[in-house]
Short mmCIF file of C-alpha atoms in Angstrom, two decimals:
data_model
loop_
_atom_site.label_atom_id
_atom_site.label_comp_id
_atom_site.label_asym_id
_atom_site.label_seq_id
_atom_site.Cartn_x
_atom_site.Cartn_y
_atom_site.Cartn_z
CA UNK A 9 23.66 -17.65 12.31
CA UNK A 10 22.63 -20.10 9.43
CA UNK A 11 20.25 -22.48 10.74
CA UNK A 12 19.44 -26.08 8.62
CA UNK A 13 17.46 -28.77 9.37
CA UNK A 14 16.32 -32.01 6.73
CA UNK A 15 13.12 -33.27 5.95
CA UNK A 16 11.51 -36.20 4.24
CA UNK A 17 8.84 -36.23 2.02
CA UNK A 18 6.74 -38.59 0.87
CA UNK A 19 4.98 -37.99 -2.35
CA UNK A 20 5.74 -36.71 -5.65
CA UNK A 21 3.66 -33.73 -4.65
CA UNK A 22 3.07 -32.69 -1.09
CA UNK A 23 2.70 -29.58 1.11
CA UNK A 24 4.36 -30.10 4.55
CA UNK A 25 4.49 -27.55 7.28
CA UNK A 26 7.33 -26.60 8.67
CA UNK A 27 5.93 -23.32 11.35
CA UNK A 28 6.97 -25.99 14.24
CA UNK A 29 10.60 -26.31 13.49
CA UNK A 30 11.16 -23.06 12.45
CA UNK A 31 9.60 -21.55 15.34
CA UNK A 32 11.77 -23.91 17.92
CA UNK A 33 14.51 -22.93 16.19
CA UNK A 34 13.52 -19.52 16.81
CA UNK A 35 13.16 -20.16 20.47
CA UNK A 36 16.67 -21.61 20.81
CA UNK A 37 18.30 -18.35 19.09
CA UNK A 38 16.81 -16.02 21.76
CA UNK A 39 16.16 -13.53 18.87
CA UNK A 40 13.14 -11.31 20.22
CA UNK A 41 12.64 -8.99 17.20
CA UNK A 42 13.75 -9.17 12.93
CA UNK A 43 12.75 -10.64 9.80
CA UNK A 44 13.54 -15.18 9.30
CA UNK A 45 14.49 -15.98 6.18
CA UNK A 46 13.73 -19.45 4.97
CA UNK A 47 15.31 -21.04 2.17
CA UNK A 48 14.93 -23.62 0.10
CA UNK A 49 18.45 -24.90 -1.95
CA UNK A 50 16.19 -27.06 -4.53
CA UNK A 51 15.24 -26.11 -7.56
CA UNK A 52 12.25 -29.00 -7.58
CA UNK A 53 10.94 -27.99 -4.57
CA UNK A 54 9.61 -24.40 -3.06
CA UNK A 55 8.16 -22.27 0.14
CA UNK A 56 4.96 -21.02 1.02
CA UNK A 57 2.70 -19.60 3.33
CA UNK A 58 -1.14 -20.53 3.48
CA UNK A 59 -3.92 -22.29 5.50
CA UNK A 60 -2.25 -24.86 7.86
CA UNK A 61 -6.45 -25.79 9.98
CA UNK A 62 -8.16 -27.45 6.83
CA UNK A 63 -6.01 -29.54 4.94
CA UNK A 64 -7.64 -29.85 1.73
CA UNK A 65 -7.01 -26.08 1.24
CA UNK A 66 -3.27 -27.86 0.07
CA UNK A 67 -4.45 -30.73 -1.20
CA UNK A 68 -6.96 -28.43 -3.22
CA UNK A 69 -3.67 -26.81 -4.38
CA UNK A 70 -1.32 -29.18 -4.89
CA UNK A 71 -4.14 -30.50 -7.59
CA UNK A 72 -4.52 -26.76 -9.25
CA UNK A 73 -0.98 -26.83 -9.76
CA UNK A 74 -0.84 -29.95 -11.14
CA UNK A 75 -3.60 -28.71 -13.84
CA UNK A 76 -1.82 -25.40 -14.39
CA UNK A 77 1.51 -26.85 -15.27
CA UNK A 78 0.78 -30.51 -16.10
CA UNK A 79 3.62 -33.34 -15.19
CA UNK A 80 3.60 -34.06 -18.99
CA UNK A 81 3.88 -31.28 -21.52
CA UNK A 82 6.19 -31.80 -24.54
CA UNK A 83 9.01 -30.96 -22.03
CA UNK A 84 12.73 -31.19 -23.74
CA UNK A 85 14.59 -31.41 -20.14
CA UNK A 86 15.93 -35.25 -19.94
CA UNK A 87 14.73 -35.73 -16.14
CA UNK A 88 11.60 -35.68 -16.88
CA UNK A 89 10.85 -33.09 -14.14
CA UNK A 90 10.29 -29.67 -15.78
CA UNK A 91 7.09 -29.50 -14.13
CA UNK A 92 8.61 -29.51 -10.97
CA UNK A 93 10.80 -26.64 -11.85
CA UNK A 94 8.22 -24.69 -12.82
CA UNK A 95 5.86 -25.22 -9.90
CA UNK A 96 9.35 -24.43 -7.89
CA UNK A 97 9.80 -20.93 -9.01
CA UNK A 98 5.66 -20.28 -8.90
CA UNK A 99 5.47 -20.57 -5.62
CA UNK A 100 9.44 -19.37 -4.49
CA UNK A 101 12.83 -20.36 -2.77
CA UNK A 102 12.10 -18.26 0.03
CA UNK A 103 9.68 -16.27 2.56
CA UNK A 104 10.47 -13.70 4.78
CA UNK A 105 8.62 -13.98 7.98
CA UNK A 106 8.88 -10.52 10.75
CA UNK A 107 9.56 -11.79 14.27
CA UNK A 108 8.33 -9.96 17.34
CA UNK A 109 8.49 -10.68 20.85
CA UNK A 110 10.48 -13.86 19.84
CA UNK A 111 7.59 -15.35 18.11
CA UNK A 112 6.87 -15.56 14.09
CA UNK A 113 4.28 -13.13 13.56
CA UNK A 114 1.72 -15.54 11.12
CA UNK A 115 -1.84 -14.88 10.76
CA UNK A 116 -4.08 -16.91 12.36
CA UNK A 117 -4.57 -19.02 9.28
CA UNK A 118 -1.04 -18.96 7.92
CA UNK A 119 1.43 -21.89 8.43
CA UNK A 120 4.59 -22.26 6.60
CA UNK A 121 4.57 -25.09 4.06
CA UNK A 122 7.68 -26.76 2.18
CA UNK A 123 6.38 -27.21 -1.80
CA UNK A 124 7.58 -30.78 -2.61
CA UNK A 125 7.09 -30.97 -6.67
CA UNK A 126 9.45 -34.08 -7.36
CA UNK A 127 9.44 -36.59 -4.48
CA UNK A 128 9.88 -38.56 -2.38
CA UNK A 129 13.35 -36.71 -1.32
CA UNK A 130 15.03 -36.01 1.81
CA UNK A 131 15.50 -32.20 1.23
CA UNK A 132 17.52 -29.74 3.28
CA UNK A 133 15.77 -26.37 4.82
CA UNK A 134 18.34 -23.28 5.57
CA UNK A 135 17.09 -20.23 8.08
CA UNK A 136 18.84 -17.42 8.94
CA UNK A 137 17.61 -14.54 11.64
CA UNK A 138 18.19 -11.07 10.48
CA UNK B 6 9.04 -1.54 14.88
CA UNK B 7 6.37 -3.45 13.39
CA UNK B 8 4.11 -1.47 11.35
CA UNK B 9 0.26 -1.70 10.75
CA UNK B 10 -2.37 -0.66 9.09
CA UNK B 11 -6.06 -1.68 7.72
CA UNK B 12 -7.69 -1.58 4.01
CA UNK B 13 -11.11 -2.41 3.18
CA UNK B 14 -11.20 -4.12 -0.09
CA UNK B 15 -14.78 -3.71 -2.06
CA UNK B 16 -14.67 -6.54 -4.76
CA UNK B 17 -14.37 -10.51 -4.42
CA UNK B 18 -10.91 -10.16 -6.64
CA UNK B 19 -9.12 -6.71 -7.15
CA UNK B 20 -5.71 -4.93 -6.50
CA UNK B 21 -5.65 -1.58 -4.28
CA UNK B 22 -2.45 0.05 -4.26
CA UNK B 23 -0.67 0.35 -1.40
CA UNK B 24 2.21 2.48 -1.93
CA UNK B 25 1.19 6.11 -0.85
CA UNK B 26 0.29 4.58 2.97
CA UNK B 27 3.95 2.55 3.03
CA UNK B 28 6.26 5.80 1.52
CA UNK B 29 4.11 7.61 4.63
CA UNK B 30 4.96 5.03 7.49
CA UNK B 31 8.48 5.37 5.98
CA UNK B 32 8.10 9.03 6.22
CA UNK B 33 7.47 9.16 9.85
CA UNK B 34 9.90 6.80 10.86
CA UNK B 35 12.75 8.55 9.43
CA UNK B 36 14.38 5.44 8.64
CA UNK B 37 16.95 6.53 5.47
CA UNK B 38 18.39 3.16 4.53
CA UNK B 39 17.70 -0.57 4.19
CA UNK B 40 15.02 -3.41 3.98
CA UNK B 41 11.14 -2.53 3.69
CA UNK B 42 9.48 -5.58 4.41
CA UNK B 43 5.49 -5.65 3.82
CA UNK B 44 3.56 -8.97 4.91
CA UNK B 45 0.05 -9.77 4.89
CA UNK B 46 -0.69 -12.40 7.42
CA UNK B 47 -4.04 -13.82 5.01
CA UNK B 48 -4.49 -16.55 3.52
CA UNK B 49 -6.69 -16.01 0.46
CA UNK B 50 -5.04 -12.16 -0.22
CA UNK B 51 -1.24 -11.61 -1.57
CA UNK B 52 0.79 -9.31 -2.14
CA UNK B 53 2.84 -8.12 -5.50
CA UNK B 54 4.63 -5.36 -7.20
CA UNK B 55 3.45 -4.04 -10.74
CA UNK B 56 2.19 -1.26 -12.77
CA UNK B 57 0.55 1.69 -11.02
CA UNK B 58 -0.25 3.82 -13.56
CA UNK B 59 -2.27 2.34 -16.46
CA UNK B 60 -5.38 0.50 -14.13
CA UNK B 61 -5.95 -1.84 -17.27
CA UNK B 62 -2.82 -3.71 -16.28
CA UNK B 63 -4.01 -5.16 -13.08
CA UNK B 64 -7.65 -5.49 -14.46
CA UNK B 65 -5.94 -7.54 -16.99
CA UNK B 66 -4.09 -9.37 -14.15
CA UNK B 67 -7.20 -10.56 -12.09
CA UNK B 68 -8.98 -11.50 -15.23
CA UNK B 69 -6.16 -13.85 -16.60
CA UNK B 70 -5.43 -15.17 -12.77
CA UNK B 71 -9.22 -16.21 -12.48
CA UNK B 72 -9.05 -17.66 -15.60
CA UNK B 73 -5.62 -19.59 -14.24
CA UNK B 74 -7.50 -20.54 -10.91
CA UNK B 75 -11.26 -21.04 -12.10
CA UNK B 76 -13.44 -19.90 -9.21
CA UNK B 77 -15.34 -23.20 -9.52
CA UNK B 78 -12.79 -26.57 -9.98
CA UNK B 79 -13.75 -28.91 -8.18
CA UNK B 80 -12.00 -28.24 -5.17
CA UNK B 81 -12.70 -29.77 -1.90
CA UNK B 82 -11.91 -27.40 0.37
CA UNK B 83 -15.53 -26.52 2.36
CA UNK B 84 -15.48 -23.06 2.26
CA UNK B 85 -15.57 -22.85 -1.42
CA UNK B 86 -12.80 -20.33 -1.67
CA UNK B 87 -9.81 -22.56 -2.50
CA UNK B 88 -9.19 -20.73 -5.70
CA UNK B 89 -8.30 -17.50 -3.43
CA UNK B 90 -6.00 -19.59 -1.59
CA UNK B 91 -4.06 -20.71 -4.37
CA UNK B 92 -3.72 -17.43 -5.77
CA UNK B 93 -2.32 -15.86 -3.03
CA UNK B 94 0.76 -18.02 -2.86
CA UNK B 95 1.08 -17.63 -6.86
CA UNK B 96 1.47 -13.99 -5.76
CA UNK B 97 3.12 -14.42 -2.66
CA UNK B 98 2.70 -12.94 1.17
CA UNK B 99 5.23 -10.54 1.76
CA UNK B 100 7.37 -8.29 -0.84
CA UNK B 101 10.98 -6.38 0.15
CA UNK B 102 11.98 -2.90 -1.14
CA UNK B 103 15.27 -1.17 -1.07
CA UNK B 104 15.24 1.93 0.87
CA UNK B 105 17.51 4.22 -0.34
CA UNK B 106 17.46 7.82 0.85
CA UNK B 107 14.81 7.88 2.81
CA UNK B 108 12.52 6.91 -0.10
CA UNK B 109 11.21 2.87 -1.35
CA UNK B 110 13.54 2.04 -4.51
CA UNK B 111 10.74 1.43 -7.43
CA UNK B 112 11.02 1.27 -10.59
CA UNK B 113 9.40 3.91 -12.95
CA UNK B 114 5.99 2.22 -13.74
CA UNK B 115 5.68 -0.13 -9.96
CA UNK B 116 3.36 0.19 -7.10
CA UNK B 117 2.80 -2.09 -4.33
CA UNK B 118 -0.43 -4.04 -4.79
CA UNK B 119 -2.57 -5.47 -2.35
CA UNK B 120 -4.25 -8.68 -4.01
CA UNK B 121 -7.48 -9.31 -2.57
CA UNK B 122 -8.63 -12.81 -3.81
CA UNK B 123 -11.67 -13.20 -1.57
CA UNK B 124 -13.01 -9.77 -1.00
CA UNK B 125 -14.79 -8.03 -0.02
CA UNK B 126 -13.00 -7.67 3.14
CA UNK B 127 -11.00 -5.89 5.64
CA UNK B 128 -7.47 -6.74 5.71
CA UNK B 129 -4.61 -6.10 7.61
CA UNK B 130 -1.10 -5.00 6.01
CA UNK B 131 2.23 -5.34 8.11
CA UNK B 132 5.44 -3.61 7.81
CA UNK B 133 8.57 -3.97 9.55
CA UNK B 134 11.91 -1.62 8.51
CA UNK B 135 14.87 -3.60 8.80
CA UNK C 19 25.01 0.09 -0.18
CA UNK C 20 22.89 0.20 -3.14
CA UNK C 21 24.28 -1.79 -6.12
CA UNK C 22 23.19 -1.52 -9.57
CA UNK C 23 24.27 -3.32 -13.26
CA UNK C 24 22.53 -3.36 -16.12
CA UNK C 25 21.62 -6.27 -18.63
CA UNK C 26 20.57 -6.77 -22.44
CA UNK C 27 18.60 -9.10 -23.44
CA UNK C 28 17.92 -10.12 -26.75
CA UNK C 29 14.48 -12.50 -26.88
CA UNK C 30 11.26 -11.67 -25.98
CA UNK C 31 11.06 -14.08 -23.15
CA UNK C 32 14.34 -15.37 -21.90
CA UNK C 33 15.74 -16.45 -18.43
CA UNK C 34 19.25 -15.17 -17.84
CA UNK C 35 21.48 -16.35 -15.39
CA UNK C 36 22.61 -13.21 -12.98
CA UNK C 37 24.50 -15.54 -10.54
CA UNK C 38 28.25 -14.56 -11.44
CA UNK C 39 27.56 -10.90 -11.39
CA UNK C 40 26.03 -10.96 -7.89
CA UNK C 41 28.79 -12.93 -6.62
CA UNK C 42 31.21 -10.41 -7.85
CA UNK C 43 29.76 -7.54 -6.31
CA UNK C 44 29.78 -9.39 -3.30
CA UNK C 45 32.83 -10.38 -3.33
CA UNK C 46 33.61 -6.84 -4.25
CA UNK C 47 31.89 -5.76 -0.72
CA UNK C 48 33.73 -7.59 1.73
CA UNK C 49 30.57 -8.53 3.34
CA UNK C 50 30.57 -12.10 5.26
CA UNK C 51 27.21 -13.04 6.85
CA UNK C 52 23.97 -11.35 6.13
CA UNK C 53 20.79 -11.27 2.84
CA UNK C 54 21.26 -10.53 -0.28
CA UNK C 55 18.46 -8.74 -1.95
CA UNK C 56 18.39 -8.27 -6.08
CA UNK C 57 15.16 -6.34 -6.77
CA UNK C 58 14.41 -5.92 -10.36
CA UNK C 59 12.96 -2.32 -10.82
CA UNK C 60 10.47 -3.00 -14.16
CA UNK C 61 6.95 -4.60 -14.61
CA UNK C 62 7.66 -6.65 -17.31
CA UNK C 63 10.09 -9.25 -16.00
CA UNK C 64 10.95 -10.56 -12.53
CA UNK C 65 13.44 -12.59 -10.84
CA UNK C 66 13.53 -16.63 -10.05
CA UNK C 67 15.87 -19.00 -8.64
CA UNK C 68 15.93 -22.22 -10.77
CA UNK C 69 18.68 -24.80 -12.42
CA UNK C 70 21.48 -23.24 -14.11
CA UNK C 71 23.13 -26.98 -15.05
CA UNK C 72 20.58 -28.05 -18.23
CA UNK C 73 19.41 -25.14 -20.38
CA UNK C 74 16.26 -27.08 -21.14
CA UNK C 75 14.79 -26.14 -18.06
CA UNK C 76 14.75 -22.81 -18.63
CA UNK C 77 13.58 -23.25 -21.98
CA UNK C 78 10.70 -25.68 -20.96
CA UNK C 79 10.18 -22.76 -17.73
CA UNK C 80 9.56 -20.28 -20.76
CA UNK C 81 7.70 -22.23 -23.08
CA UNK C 82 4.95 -23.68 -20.04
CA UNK C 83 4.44 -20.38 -18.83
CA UNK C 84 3.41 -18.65 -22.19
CA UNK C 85 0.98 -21.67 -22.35
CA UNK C 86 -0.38 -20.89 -18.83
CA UNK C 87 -0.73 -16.89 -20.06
CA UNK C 88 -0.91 -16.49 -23.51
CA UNK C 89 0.87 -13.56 -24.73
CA UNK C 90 -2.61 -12.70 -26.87
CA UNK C 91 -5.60 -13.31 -24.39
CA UNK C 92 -8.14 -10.57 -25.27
CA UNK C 93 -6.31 -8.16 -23.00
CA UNK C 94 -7.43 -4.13 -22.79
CA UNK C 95 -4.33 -2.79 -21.95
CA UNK C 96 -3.11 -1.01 -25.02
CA UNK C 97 0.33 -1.42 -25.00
CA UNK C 98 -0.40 -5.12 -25.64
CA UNK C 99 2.47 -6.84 -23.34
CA UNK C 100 -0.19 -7.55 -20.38
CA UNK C 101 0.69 -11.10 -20.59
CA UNK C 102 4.33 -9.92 -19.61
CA UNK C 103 3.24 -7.90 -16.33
CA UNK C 104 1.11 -10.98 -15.40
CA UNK C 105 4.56 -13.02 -15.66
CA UNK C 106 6.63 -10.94 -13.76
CA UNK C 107 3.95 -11.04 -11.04
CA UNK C 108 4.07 -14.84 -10.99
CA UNK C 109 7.97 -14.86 -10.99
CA UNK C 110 8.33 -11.99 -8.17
CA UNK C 111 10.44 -8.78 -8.45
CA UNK C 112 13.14 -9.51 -6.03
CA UNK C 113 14.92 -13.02 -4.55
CA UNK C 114 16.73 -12.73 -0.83
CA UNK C 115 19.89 -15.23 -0.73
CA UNK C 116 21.95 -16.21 2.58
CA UNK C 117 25.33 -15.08 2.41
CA UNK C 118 27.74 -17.27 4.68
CA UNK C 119 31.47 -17.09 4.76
CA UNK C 120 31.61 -14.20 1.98
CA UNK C 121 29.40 -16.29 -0.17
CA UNK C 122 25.87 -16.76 -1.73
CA UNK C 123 24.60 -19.68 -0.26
CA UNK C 124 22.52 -21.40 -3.07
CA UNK C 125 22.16 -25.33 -3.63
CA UNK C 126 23.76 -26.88 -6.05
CA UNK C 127 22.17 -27.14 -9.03
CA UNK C 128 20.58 -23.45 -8.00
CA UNK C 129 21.46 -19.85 -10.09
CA UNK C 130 19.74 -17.14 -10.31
CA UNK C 131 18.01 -15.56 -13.41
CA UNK C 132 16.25 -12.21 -14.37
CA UNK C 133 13.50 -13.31 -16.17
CA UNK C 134 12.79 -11.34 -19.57
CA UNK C 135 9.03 -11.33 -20.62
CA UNK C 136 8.75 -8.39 -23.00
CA UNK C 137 12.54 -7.98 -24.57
CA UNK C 138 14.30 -7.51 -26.27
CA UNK C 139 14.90 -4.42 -23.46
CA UNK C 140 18.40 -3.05 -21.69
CA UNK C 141 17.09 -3.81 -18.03
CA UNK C 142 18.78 -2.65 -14.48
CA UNK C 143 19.24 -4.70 -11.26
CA UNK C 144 19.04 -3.64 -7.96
CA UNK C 145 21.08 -5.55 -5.06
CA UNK C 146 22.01 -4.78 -1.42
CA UNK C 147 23.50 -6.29 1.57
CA UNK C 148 21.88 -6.41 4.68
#
């Protein structure tokens, strides 16, 4: 029942959507009706949902976030990455997505991004249909 | 199984409870244990869980959010609204409650929030008992 | 089905790790396969998933985000913690986990921590199994 699937990113700080894969792997479970979990085991790296049609609406946020909670900040943690940890738990490890009729029930706008905050990484993606 | 309903937000950024109209679709579905899930398939509206009864907390909320996300940023995104998009992922698109007797497990002080973050509009609110 | 512990925390904002204690009521359950829900039932601290291995990042987590929301900010509410509710929006009120094989499947530098933004408080947490 736990799905998992890798991805590679390619900046330090990139939105990539992931509604494709999750959605085929949706389609090979048979699942009709429920709630997908999908999980993120990082802790530099997060999930959410926004606009997948324009995409400077993540490159617009991907540059907020990087002016909220700047890479550089009088951080104490020796990787040099608190930033990314913080970005990581202001956006989530998770979203919960209702299926219905076997399909991921999204707005038309929404698309389901993967947060990277400290890449480039090959990073792991775990889903589970309840 | 999957719940709906509309709200008709009257301000560009304000939080409208939302608790009364889930407890009620809870109500009629009889359901007496497990998962409330409530989604909001928008991209520039979220979705969080916080004090219902003193109506400066959330007034305090918006203000400090907008001043977080500045309306204005230079953001590239054309529709000018990017701000709205990056606050609804810093709240988040869907929220679970315990259900426990029948009744949504809150807290004392919490209420379910709609976050409208480019208002005014009508929005849609989903719910799905699991 | 509805689990409950409670928690004392003794700063005014500080992240502590719940990881152990979820695991043992799992473990105390039986359960196999399914979510884990922990729902934190106040307004003035939330829930996050984050790096349990260096205790910097948690203390860089706390000290960025009372630069991103001061706690004094010319706030109306009167009880004068709005700068906590506004923190435990950001952060969430509840995390879902896989369990798999009896366990809580988190990465591995992942644990989980109820976030404390107006303590020092005794504080309750909410879990179930689905």
């Amino acid at each position: 029942m736990l799905k998992e699937f890798s991805i590679r990113t390619s900046q330090q700080v990139e939105f990539m959507k992931l509604t494709g894969q999750i959605q085929k792997l949706l389609d090979e479970s048979g699942i009709q009706e429920g709630i997908c979990y999908i999980y993120i085991p990082h802790t530099t790296a997060g999930i959410t949902i926004n606009e997948g049609a324009d995409p400077d609406v993540v490159r617009d946020m991907t540059m907020e976030l990087n002016k909220i909670v700047p890479i550089e900040d009088g951080y104490r943690h020796a990787e040099g990455n608190s930033a990314a940890h913080i970005k990581a738990s202001m956006m989530g490890s998770s979203v919960s997505v209702i299926i219905e009729d076997g399909k991921l029930v999204l707005g038309t706008w929404q698309a389901i991004f993967f947060c990277e905050f400290d890449g480039p990484r090959t990073r792991r993606v775990l889903v589970r249909f309840n």
